[in-house]
Amino acid sequence: MSRYSMNEFVKQTQQQDKGEGLFELETPRMLEINLNGQIWAKAGAMISYRGNIKYEREGIFEHGLGKLFKKAFTGEGTSLMKATGNGKLYVADQGKKISILHLQGESIFVNGNDLLAFEPSIEWDIKLMRKIAGMMSGGLFNVRLEGKGMIAITSHYEPLTLLVTPNHPVYTDPNATVAWSGSLTPEFVTDISFKTFIGRGSGESIQMKFSGEGFVVVQPYEEVYFSDQQ
């Protein structure tokens, strides 16, 4: 068989069942959801499916008025779609690398732009970072997830997890911060020398400072989202 024949291409790239359950990494940048019931996913993330699956955009009052008002501030970044039915659903987000986490009662904060999918058994809430919203393009928000079930998060390239201990706080660039453990509450600090060190524009002197016990996930990329992005 020719190395570059169509048959060889199909063989090399064909979908394969790994038997890993509800969430399965079909490739490092594509998530297969073996749906039997319901799932929440980032709106616009569906790239393919087969089976009997119904899609609905998140209803205005689906999660109560509190979340509705928060969404008015955060824009489209938190829009979710609900997939219901039986079949295989494939989701991805701009070719970003996908990481699967199985929460077993723990909580985690995820940057709103980096949340790809999660089970309905997971409780979630939008948290606004008001202190720096006016200082950065499009502001900044995150989603707190807690409970038992699967979640999928995304990062540009490979994520790095940094451990935070009481004697060793961690400082991060907000635009490069993907997630952090629920035990941590970031502070926002400014440092002119940090801005000079990075050598970029207006907002980079703002840092997130994580103190206590936990972890922070960062990516080698700065995600900048504008509030009028559709």
Coordinates of N, CA and C in Angstrom, one line a residue:
M1 N 0.9 -1.2 0.0 CA 0.0 0.0 0.0 C 0.9 1.3 0.0
S2 N 0.5 2.2 -0.8 CA 1.3 3.4 -0.9 C 1.2 4.2 0.4
R3 N 2.4 4.7 0.8 CA 2.5 5.4 2.1 C 1.5 6.6 2.1
Y4 N 1.2 7.2 1.0 CA 0.3 8.4 1.0 C -1.0 8.1 0.3
S5 N -1.4 6.9 0.2 CA -2.7 6.6 -0.4 C -3.9 7.0 0.5
M6 N -5.0 7.2 -0.1 CA -6.2 7.5 0.6 C -6.6 6.5 1.7
N7 N -6.4 5.2 1.3 CA -6.7 4.2 2.3 C -5.8 4.3 3.5
E8 N -4.5 4.6 3.3 CA -3.6 4.7 4.4 C -3.9 6.0 5.2
F9 N -4.3 7.0 4.6 CA -4.7 8.2 5.3 C -5.9 7.9 6.2
V10 N -6.9 7.3 5.7 CA -8.1 6.9 6.5 C -7.7 6.0 7.6
K11 N -6.8 5.0 7.4 CA -6.4 4.1 8.4 C -5.7 4.9 9.6
Q12 N -4.9 5.9 9.2 CA -4.1 6.6 10.2 C -4.9 7.6 11.0
T13 N -6.0 8.1 10.4 CA -6.8 9.2 11.1 C -8.1 8.7 11.5
Q14 N -8.5 7.5 11.3 CA -9.8 7.0 11.6 C -10.1 7.0 13.1
Q15 N -11.4 7.4 13.4 CA -11.8 7.4 14.8 C -11.8 6.0 15.3
Q16 N -11.3 5.9 16.6 CA -11.2 4.6 17.3 C -11.8 4.7 18.6
D17 N -12.5 3.7 19.0 CA -13.1 3.6 20.3 C -12.1 3.1 21.3
K18 N -11.8 3.9 22.4 CA -10.8 3.4 23.4 C -11.5 2.9 24.6
G19 N -12.8 3.0 24.7 CA -13.5 2.4 25.8 C -13.2 3.1 27.1
E20 N -13.0 4.4 27.0 CA -12.6 5.2 28.2 C -13.8 5.8 29.0
G21 N -15.0 5.6 28.4 CA -16.2 6.1 29.1 C -16.8 7.4 28.4
L22 N -17.4 8.2 29.3 CA -18.1 9.4 28.8 C -17.3 10.3 28.0
F23 N -16.1 10.8 28.6 CA -15.2 11.7 27.9 C -14.0 10.8 27.4
E24 N -13.6 11.0 26.2 CA -12.5 10.3 25.6 C -11.7 11.2 24.7
L25 N -10.4 11.3 24.9 CA -9.6 12.2 24.0 C -9.4 11.4 22.7
E26 N -10.1 11.8 21.7 CA -10.0 11.2 20.4 C -8.6 11.5 19.8
T27 N -8.2 12.8 19.9 CA -6.9 13.3 19.7 C -6.6 14.3 20.8
P28 N -5.4 14.8 21.0 CA -5.1 15.7 22.0 C -5.9 17.0 21.9
R29 N -6.5 17.3 20.7 CA -7.2 18.5 20.5 C -8.7 18.3 20.1
M30 N -9.2 17.1 20.3 CA -10.6 16.8 20.0 C -11.1 15.8 21.0
L31 N -12.3 16.2 21.6 CA -12.9 15.4 22.6 C -14.1 14.7 22.1
E32 N -14.1 13.4 22.3 CA -15.3 12.6 22.0 C -16.1 12.4 23.3
I33 N -17.4 12.7 23.2 CA -18.3 12.5 24.3 C -19.3 11.4 23.9
N34 N -19.2 10.3 24.7 CA -20.1 9.1 24.4 C -21.4 9.4 25.2
L35 N -22.3 10.1 24.5 CA -23.4 10.7 25.2 C -24.5 9.7 25.4
N36 N -25.0 9.6 26.6 CA -26.2 8.8 26.9 C -26.9 9.6 28.0
G37 N -27.6 10.6 27.6 CA -28.3 11.5 28.6 C -28.1 13.0 28.2
Q38 N -27.3 13.7 29.0 CA -27.2 15.1 28.8 C -25.8 15.6 29.1
I39 N -25.3 16.7 28.4 CA -24.0 17.2 28.7 C -24.1 18.7 28.4
W40 N -23.3 19.5 29.1 CA -23.1 20.9 28.7 C -21.8 21.1 28.0
A41 N -21.8 21.9 27.0 CA -20.6 22.2 26.2 C -20.5 23.7 25.8
K42 N -19.4 24.2 25.5 CA -19.2 25.5 25.1 C -20.0 25.7 23.8
A43 N -20.8 26.8 23.7 CA -21.5 27.0 22.4 C -20.6 27.2 21.3
G44 N -20.9 26.5 20.2 CA -20.1 26.6 19.0 C -18.9 25.6 19.0
A45 N -18.8 24.7 20.0 CA -17.7 23.8 20.1 C -17.9 22.5 19.3
M46 N -19.2 22.2 18.9 CA -19.5 20.9 18.2 C -18.9 21.0 16.8
I47 N -18.1 19.9 16.5 CA -17.6 19.8 15.1 C -18.2 18.7 14.4
S48 N -18.7 17.7 15.1 CA -19.3 16.5 14.4 C -20.1 15.7 15.4
Y49 N -21.1 14.9 14.9 CA -21.8 14.0 15.8 C -22.4 12.9 15.0
R50 N -22.8 11.8 15.7 CA -23.6 10.8 15.1 C -24.5 10.3 16.1
G51 N -25.7 9.8 15.7 CA -26.7 9.3 16.7 C -27.8 10.3 16.8
N52 N -28.6 10.1 17.8 CA -29.8 10.9 18.0 C -29.6 11.9 19.1
I53 N -29.1 13.1 18.7 CA -28.7 14.1 19.7 C -29.4 15.4 19.3
K54 N -30.0 16.0 20.4 CA -30.7 17.3 20.2 C -29.9 18.4 20.9
Y55 N -29.8 19.6 20.2 CA -29.0 20.7 20.7 C -29.9 21.9 21.0
E56 N -29.6 22.5 22.2 CA -30.3 23.7 22.6 C -29.3 24.7 23.1
R57 N -29.5 25.9 22.8 CA -28.7 27.0 23.4 C -29.2 27.1 24.8
E58 N -28.4 27.5 25.7 CA -28.8 27.7 27.1 C -29.9 28.7 27.2
G59 N -31.0 28.3 27.9 CA -32.1 29.1 28.1 C -31.8 30.3 28.9
I60 N -32.5 31.4 28.7 CA -32.2 32.7 29.4 C -32.4 32.5 30.9
F61 N -33.4 31.8 31.3 CA -33.7 31.6 32.7 C -33.3 30.2 33.2
E62 N -32.5 29.5 32.4 CA -32.2 28.1 32.7 C -31.5 27.9 34.1
H63 N -30.6 28.9 34.4 CA -29.8 28.8 35.6 C -30.1 29.9 36.6
G64 N -31.3 30.5 36.4 CA -31.7 31.5 37.4 C -31.2 32.9 37.0
L65 N -31.8 33.9 37.7 CA -31.5 35.3 37.4 C -30.1 35.7 37.7
G66 N -29.6 35.2 38.8 CA -28.2 35.5 39.2 C -27.2 35.3 38.1
K67 N -27.2 34.1 37.5 CA -26.3 33.9 36.4 C -26.6 34.6 35.2
L68 N -27.9 34.9 35.0 CA -28.3 35.7 33.8 C -27.6 37.1 33.9
F69 N -27.7 37.8 35.1 CA -27.1 39.1 35.2 C -25.6 39.1 35.1
K70 N -25.0 38.0 35.6 CA -23.6 37.9 35.5 C -23.2 37.7 34.0
K71 N -24.0 37.0 33.2 CA -23.6 36.8 31.8 C -23.7 38.1 31.0
A72 N -24.6 39.0 31.5 CA -24.7 40.3 30.8 C -23.4 41.0 30.9
F73 N -22.6 40.8 31.9 CA -21.3 41.4 32.1 C -20.2 40.7 31.3
T74 N -20.3 39.4 31.2 CA -19.2 38.6 30.7 C -19.3 38.4 29.2
G75 N -20.5 38.7 28.6 CA -20.6 38.5 27.1 C -20.8 37.1 26.7
E76 N -20.4 36.8 25.5 CA -20.7 35.5 24.9 C -19.8 34.4 25.4
G77 N -18.7 34.8 26.1 CA -17.7 33.8 26.5 C -18.2 32.7 27.3
T78 N -19.4 32.9 28.0 CA -19.9 31.8 28.8 C -21.1 31.1 28.2
S79 N -21.5 31.4 27.0 CA -22.6 30.8 26.4 C -22.4 29.3 26.3
L80 N -23.4 28.5 26.7 CA -23.4 27.1 26.7 C -24.4 26.5 25.8
M81 N -24.2 25.3 25.4 CA -25.2 24.5 24.7 C -25.4 23.2 25.4
K82 N -26.7 22.8 25.4 CA -27.0 21.6 26.1 C -27.3 20.5 25.0
A83 N -26.5 19.4 25.1 CA -26.7 18.3 24.1 C -27.4 17.2 24.9
T84 N -28.5 16.7 24.3 CA -29.3 15.6 25.0 C -29.5 14.5 24.0
G85 N -29.4 13.3 24.4 CA -29.7 12.1 23.6 C -28.7 11.0 23.7
N86 N -28.5 10.2 22.6 CA -27.6 9.1 22.6 C -26.8 9.2 21.3
G87 N -25.5 9.1 21.4 CA -24.6 9.1 20.3 C -23.2 9.5 20.6
K88 N -22.5 9.8 19.6 CA -21.1 10.3 19.8 C -21.0 11.8 19.3
L89 N -20.5 12.6 20.2 CA -20.4 14.0 20.0 C -18.9 14.4 20.0
Y90 N -18.5 15.2 19.0 CA -17.1 15.6 19.0 C -17.1 17.1 19.1
V91 N -16.3 17.6 20.1 CA -16.2 19.0 20.4 C -14.7 19.4 20.4
A92 N -14.4 20.6 20.0 CA -13.1 21.2 20.0 C -13.2 22.7 20.1
D93 N -12.1 23.4 20.4 CA -12.1 24.8 20.5 C -10.8 25.4 19.9
Q94 N -10.9 25.8 18.7 CA -9.7 26.5 18.0 C -8.4 25.7 18.1
G95 N -8.5 24.4 18.1 CA -7.4 23.5 18.1 C -6.6 23.5 19.4
K96 N -7.2 24.0 20.5 CA -6.5 24.1 21.7 C -6.4 22.7 22.3
K97 N -5.4 22.5 23.1 CA -5.2 21.2 23.8 C -6.2 20.9 24.8
I98 N -6.7 19.7 24.9 CA -7.8 19.4 25.9 C -7.3 18.6 27.0
S99 N -7.7 18.9 28.2 CA -7.4 18.1 29.4 C -8.7 17.7 30.1
I100 N -8.8 16.5 30.5 CA -10.0 15.9 31.1 C -9.7 15.8 32.6
L101 N -10.7 16.3 33.4 CA -10.6 16.1 34.9 C -11.8 15.5 35.4
H102 N -11.6 14.5 36.3 CA -12.7 13.8 37.0 C -12.8 14.4 38.4
L103 N -13.7 15.3 38.6 CA -13.9 15.8 40.0 C -14.6 14.8 40.9
Q104 N -14.1 14.6 42.0 CA -14.7 13.7 43.0 C -15.0 14.4 44.3
G105 N -15.8 15.5 44.1 CA -16.1 16.3 45.3 C -15.3 17.6 45.4
E106 N -14.2 17.7 44.6 CA -13.3 18.9 44.7 C -14.0 20.0 43.9
S107 N -13.3 21.2 44.0 CA -13.8 22.4 43.3 C -12.6 22.9 42.5
I108 N -12.8 23.6 41.4 CA -11.8 24.2 40.6 C -12.4 25.4 39.9
F109 N -11.5 26.4 39.8 CA -11.9 27.6 39.0 C -11.3 27.5 37.6
V110 N -12.1 27.8 36.6 CA -11.5 27.7 35.2 C -11.8 29.0 34.5
N111 N -10.9 29.6 33.8 CA -11.1 30.7 33.0 C -12.3 30.5 32.1
G112 N -13.2 31.4 32.0 CA -14.4 31.2 31.2 C -14.2 30.8 29.8
N113 N -13.1 31.3 29.2 CA -12.8 31.0 27.8 C -12.2 29.6 27.6
D114 N -11.8 29.0 28.7 CA -11.1 27.7 28.6 C -11.9 26.5 29.1
L115 N -13.2 26.7 29.4 CA -14.1 25.6 29.8 C -14.8 25.1 28.5
L116 N -14.6 23.8 28.2 CA -15.1 23.1 27.0 C -16.4 22.3 27.2
A117 N -16.4 21.5 28.3 CA -17.6 20.7 28.5 C -17.6 20.2 29.9
F118 N -18.8 19.8 30.4 CA -18.9 19.2 31.8 C -20.2 18.5 31.9
E119 N -20.3 17.6 32.8 CA -21.5 16.8 33.1 C -22.5 17.7 33.9
P120 N -23.8 17.3 33.7 CA -24.8 18.1 34.5 C -24.7 17.9 36.0
S121 N -24.1 16.8 36.4 CA -23.9 16.6 37.9 C -23.0 17.6 38.5
I122 N -22.3 18.4 37.7 CA -21.3 19.4 38.3 C -22.1 20.7 38.5
E123 N -21.9 21.2 39.7 CA -22.5 22.5 40.1 C -21.5 23.6 39.6
W124 N -22.0 24.7 39.0 CA -21.1 25.7 38.5 C -21.7 27.1 38.7
D125 N -20.8 28.1 38.8 CA -21.3 29.5 39.0 C -20.2 30.4 38.3
I126 N -20.7 31.5 37.7 CA -19.8 32.4 37.1 C -19.3 33.4 38.2
K127 N -18.0 33.6 38.2 CA -17.4 34.5 39.1 C -16.7 35.7 38.3
L128 N -17.2 36.9 38.6 CA -16.6 38.1 37.9 C -15.4 38.6 38.7
M129 N -14.3 38.9 38.0 CA -13.2 39.5 38.6 C -13.3 41.1 38.4
R130 N -14.1 41.7 39.2 CA -14.4 43.1 39.0 C -13.2 44.0 39.2
K131 N -12.3 43.6 40.0 CA -11.2 44.5 40.3 C -10.4 44.9 39.1
I132 N -10.3 43.9 38.1 CA -9.4 44.2 37.0 C -10.2 44.2 35.7
A133 N -11.5 44.1 35.8 CA -12.3 44.0 34.6 C -12.1 45.2 33.7
G134 N -12.0 46.4 34.3 CA -11.8 47.6 33.6 C -10.4 47.8 33.0
M135 N -9.5 47.0 33.5 CA -8.1 47.2 33.2 C -7.7 46.4 32.0
M136 N -8.5 45.4 31.6 CA -8.1 44.4 30.6 C -9.1 44.4 29.5
S137 N -8.7 44.1 28.3 CA -9.6 44.0 27.1 C -10.6 42.9 27.4
G138 N -11.9 43.3 27.4 CA -13.0 42.4 27.6 C -13.2 41.9 29.0
G139 N -12.4 42.4 30.0 CA -12.5 42.0 31.4 C -12.0 40.6 31.6
L140 N -12.4 40.0 32.7 CA -11.9 38.7 33.0 C -13.0 38.0 33.9
F141 N -13.3 36.8 33.6 CA -14.2 36.1 34.4 C -13.8 34.6 34.5
N142 N -14.3 33.9 35.5 CA -14.0 32.5 35.5 C -15.3 31.7 36.0
V143 N -15.2 30.4 35.9 CA -16.3 29.6 36.3 C -15.9 28.7 37.4
R144 N -16.6 28.6 38.5 CA -16.3 27.7 39.6 C -17.1 26.4 39.4
L145 N -16.4 25.3 39.4 CA -17.1 24.0 39.2 C -16.8 23.1 40.4
E146 N -17.8 22.4 40.8 CA -17.7 21.6 42.0 C -18.6 20.4 41.9
G147 N -18.2 19.3 42.6 CA -19.1 18.2 42.6 C -18.4 16.9 42.1
K148 N -19.2 16.0 41.6 CA -18.7 14.7 41.1 C -19.1 14.6 39.6
G149 N -18.1 14.4 38.8 CA -18.3 14.3 37.4 C -17.1 14.7 36.6
M150 N -17.3 14.6 35.3 CA -16.2 15.0 34.3 C -16.3 16.4 33.8
I151 N -15.1 17.0 33.7 CA -15.1 18.3 33.0 C -13.9 18.3 32.0
A152 N -14.0 19.1 31.0 CA -12.9 19.2 30.0 C -12.5 20.6 29.9
I153 N -11.2 20.9 30.0 CA -10.7 22.3 29.9 C -9.8 22.3 28.7
T154 N -9.5 23.6 28.2 CA -8.6 23.7 27.1 C -7.5 24.7 27.4
S155 N -6.4 24.5 26.7 CA -5.2 25.4 26.8 C -4.6 25.5 25.5
H156 N -3.9 26.7 25.3 CA -3.1 26.8 24.1 C -1.8 26.1 24.4
Y157 N -1.5 25.0 23.6 CA -0.3 24.2 23.8 C -0.4 23.5 25.2
E158 N 0.7 23.0 25.6 CA 0.7 22.2 26.8 C 0.6 23.0 28.1
P159 N -0.4 22.6 29.0 CA -0.5 23.3 30.3 C 0.6 23.0 31.2
L160 N 0.9 23.9 32.1 CA 1.9 23.6 33.2 C 1.2 23.9 34.5
T161 N 1.3 23.0 35.5 CA 0.6 23.2 36.8 C 1.7 23.5 37.8
L162 N 1.5 24.6 38.5 CA 2.4 25.1 39.5 C 1.8 24.9 40.9
L163 N 2.5 24.3 41.8 CA 2.0 24.1 43.2 C 2.2 25.4 44.0
V164 N 1.2 25.7 44.7 CA 1.2 26.9 45.6 C 1.3 26.3 47.1
T165 N 2.2 26.8 47.8 CA 2.3 26.4 49.2 C 2.4 27.7 50.1
P166 N 2.1 27.6 51.4 CA 2.0 28.8 52.2 C 3.3 29.6 52.2
N167 N 4.4 29.0 52.0 CA 5.7 29.8 52.0 C 6.1 30.2 50.5
H168 N 5.3 29.7 49.5 CA 5.7 30.0 48.2 C 4.5 30.4 47.3
P169 N 4.1 31.7 47.4 CA 3.0 32.1 46.5 C 3.4 32.1 45.0
V170 N 2.5 32.0 44.1 CA 2.7 32.0 42.7 C 2.1 33.2 42.1
Y171 N 2.8 33.9 41.2 CA 2.3 35.0 40.4 C 2.1 34.6 39.0
T172 N 1.1 35.0 38.4 CA 0.8 34.7 37.0 C 0.3 35.9 36.2
D173 N 0.4 35.8 34.9 CA -0.2 36.7 33.9 C -1.6 36.3 33.8
P174 N -2.6 37.2 34.1 CA -4.0 36.8 34.0 C -4.4 36.2 32.7
N175 N -3.9 36.7 31.6 CA -4.2 36.2 30.2 C -3.6 34.8 29.9
A176 N -2.7 34.4 30.7 CA -2.1 33.0 30.5 C -2.5 32.0 31.6
T177 N -3.4 32.5 32.5 CA -3.9 31.6 33.6 C -5.2 30.9 33.1
V178 N -5.1 29.5 33.2 CA -6.2 28.7 32.7 C -7.1 28.3 33.8
A179 N -6.6 27.8 35.0 CA -7.4 27.3 36.1 C -6.6 27.3 37.4
W180 N -7.4 27.2 38.5 CA -6.7 27.0 39.8 C -7.6 26.3 40.7
S181 N -7.1 25.7 41.8 CA -7.8 24.9 42.7 C -8.8 25.8 43.5
G182 N -9.9 25.2 43.9 CA -11.0 25.9 44.6 C -10.6 26.4 45.9
S183 N -9.5 26.0 46.4 CA -9.0 26.4 47.7 C -8.3 27.8 47.7
L184 N -8.0 28.3 46.5 CA -7.3 29.5 46.3 C -8.1 30.6 45.9
T185 N -7.8 31.8 46.4 CA -8.5 33.1 45.9 C -7.4 34.0 45.4
P186 N -7.4 34.3 44.2 CA -6.3 35.2 43.7 C -6.5 36.7 44.1
E187 N -5.3 37.3 44.4 CA -5.3 38.7 44.6 C -4.7 39.3 43.3
F188 N -5.0 40.6 43.1 CA -4.5 41.3 41.9 C -3.5 42.3 42.4
V189 N -2.3 42.2 41.8 CA -1.2 43.2 42.2 C -0.6 43.8 40.9
T190 N -0.1 45.0 41.1 CA 0.5 45.6 39.9 C 2.0 45.8 40.2
D191 N 2.8 45.7 39.2 CA 4.2 45.8 39.3 C 4.8 46.4 38.0
I192 N 5.3 47.6 38.1 CA 5.8 48.3 37.0 C 7.0 47.6 36.4
S193 N 7.8 47.0 37.3 CA 9.0 46.3 36.8 C 8.6 45.1 36.0
F194 N 7.5 44.5 36.4 CA 7.0 43.3 35.6 C 6.6 43.7 34.2
K195 N 5.9 44.8 34.1 CA 5.5 45.4 32.8 C 6.8 45.6 31.9
T196 N 7.8 46.2 32.5 CA 9.0 46.5 31.8 C 9.7 45.2 31.4
F197 N 9.7 44.3 32.2 CA 10.3 43.0 31.9 C 9.7 42.3 30.7
I198 N 8.4 42.3 30.7 CA 7.7 41.7 29.6 C 7.8 42.5 28.3
G199 N 7.8 43.8 28.5 CA 8.0 44.7 27.3 C 6.8 44.8 26.4
R200 N 5.6 44.7 27.0 CA 4.4 44.8 26.1 C 3.5 46.0 26.6
G201 N 2.3 46.0 26.1 CA 1.4 47.2 26.3 C 0.9 47.4 27.7
S202 N -0.3 48.0 27.8 CA -0.8 48.7 29.0 C -1.1 47.7 30.1
G203 N -1.8 46.6 29.9 CA -2.3 45.8 31.0 C -1.4 44.8 31.6
E204 N -0.2 44.6 31.1 CA 0.6 43.4 31.5 C 1.2 43.6 32.9
S205 N 1.1 44.8 33.5 CA 1.7 45.0 34.8 C 0.8 44.4 35.9
I206 N -0.4 44.0 35.5 CA -1.3 43.3 36.4 C -1.0 41.9 36.5
Q207 N -0.8 41.4 37.8 CA -0.5 40.0 38.0 C -1.6 39.4 38.9
M208 N -1.8 38.1 38.8 CA -2.6 37.4 39.8 C -1.6 36.7 40.8
K209 N -1.9 36.9 42.1 CA -1.1 36.4 43.1 C -1.9 35.3 43.8
F210 N -1.4 34.1 43.9 CA -2.0 33.0 44.5 C -1.3 32.6 45.8
S211 N -1.9 32.7 46.9 CA -1.3 32.3 48.2 C -2.1 31.2 48.9
G212 N -1.4 30.4 49.7 CA -2.1 29.3 50.4 C -1.7 28.0 50.0
E213 N -2.6 27.1 49.8 CA -2.3 25.7 49.5 C -3.1 25.3 48.3
G214 N -2.5 24.9 47.2 CA -3.3 24.5 46.0 C -2.4 24.4 44.8
F215 N -3.0 24.7 43.6 CA -2.3 24.7 42.4 C -2.9 25.7 41.4
V216 N -2.0 26.1 40.4 CA -2.5 27.0 39.4 C -2.0 26.4 38.0
V217 N -2.9 26.4 37.0 CA -2.6 25.9 35.7 C -2.4 27.1 34.8
V218 N -1.2 27.2 34.1 CA -0.9 28.2 33.2 C -0.6 27.6 31.8
Q219 N -0.7 28.5 30.8 CA -0.4 28.1 29.4 C 0.7 29.0 28.8
P220 N 1.4 28.6 27.8 CA 2.4 29.4 27.2 C 1.9 30.3 26.1
Y221 N 0.8 31.1 26.5 CA 0.1 31.9 25.5 C -0.7 32.9 26.3
E222 N -0.9 34.0 25.7 CA -1.8 35.1 26.3 C -3.1 35.1 25.5
E223 N -4.1 34.8 26.2 CA -5.5 34.8 25.6 C -6.1 36.2 25.9
V224 N -6.4 36.9 24.8 CA -7.0 38.3 25.0 C -8.3 38.2 24.2
Y225 N -9.4 38.4 25.0 CA -10.8 38.4 24.4 C -11.4 39.8 24.6
F226 N -12.0 40.2 23.5 CA -12.7 41.5 23.6 C -14.1 41.4 23.9
S227 N -14.7 42.4 24.6 CA -16.1 42.3 25.0 C -17.1 42.2 23.9
D228 N -16.7 42.8 22.7 CA -17.7 42.7 21.6 C -17.5 41.5 20.7
Q229 N -16.6 40.6 21.1 CA -16.4 39.4 20.3 C -17.7 38.6 20.3
Q230 N -18.0 38.1 19.1 CA -19.2 37.2 18.9 C -18.8 35.8 18.9

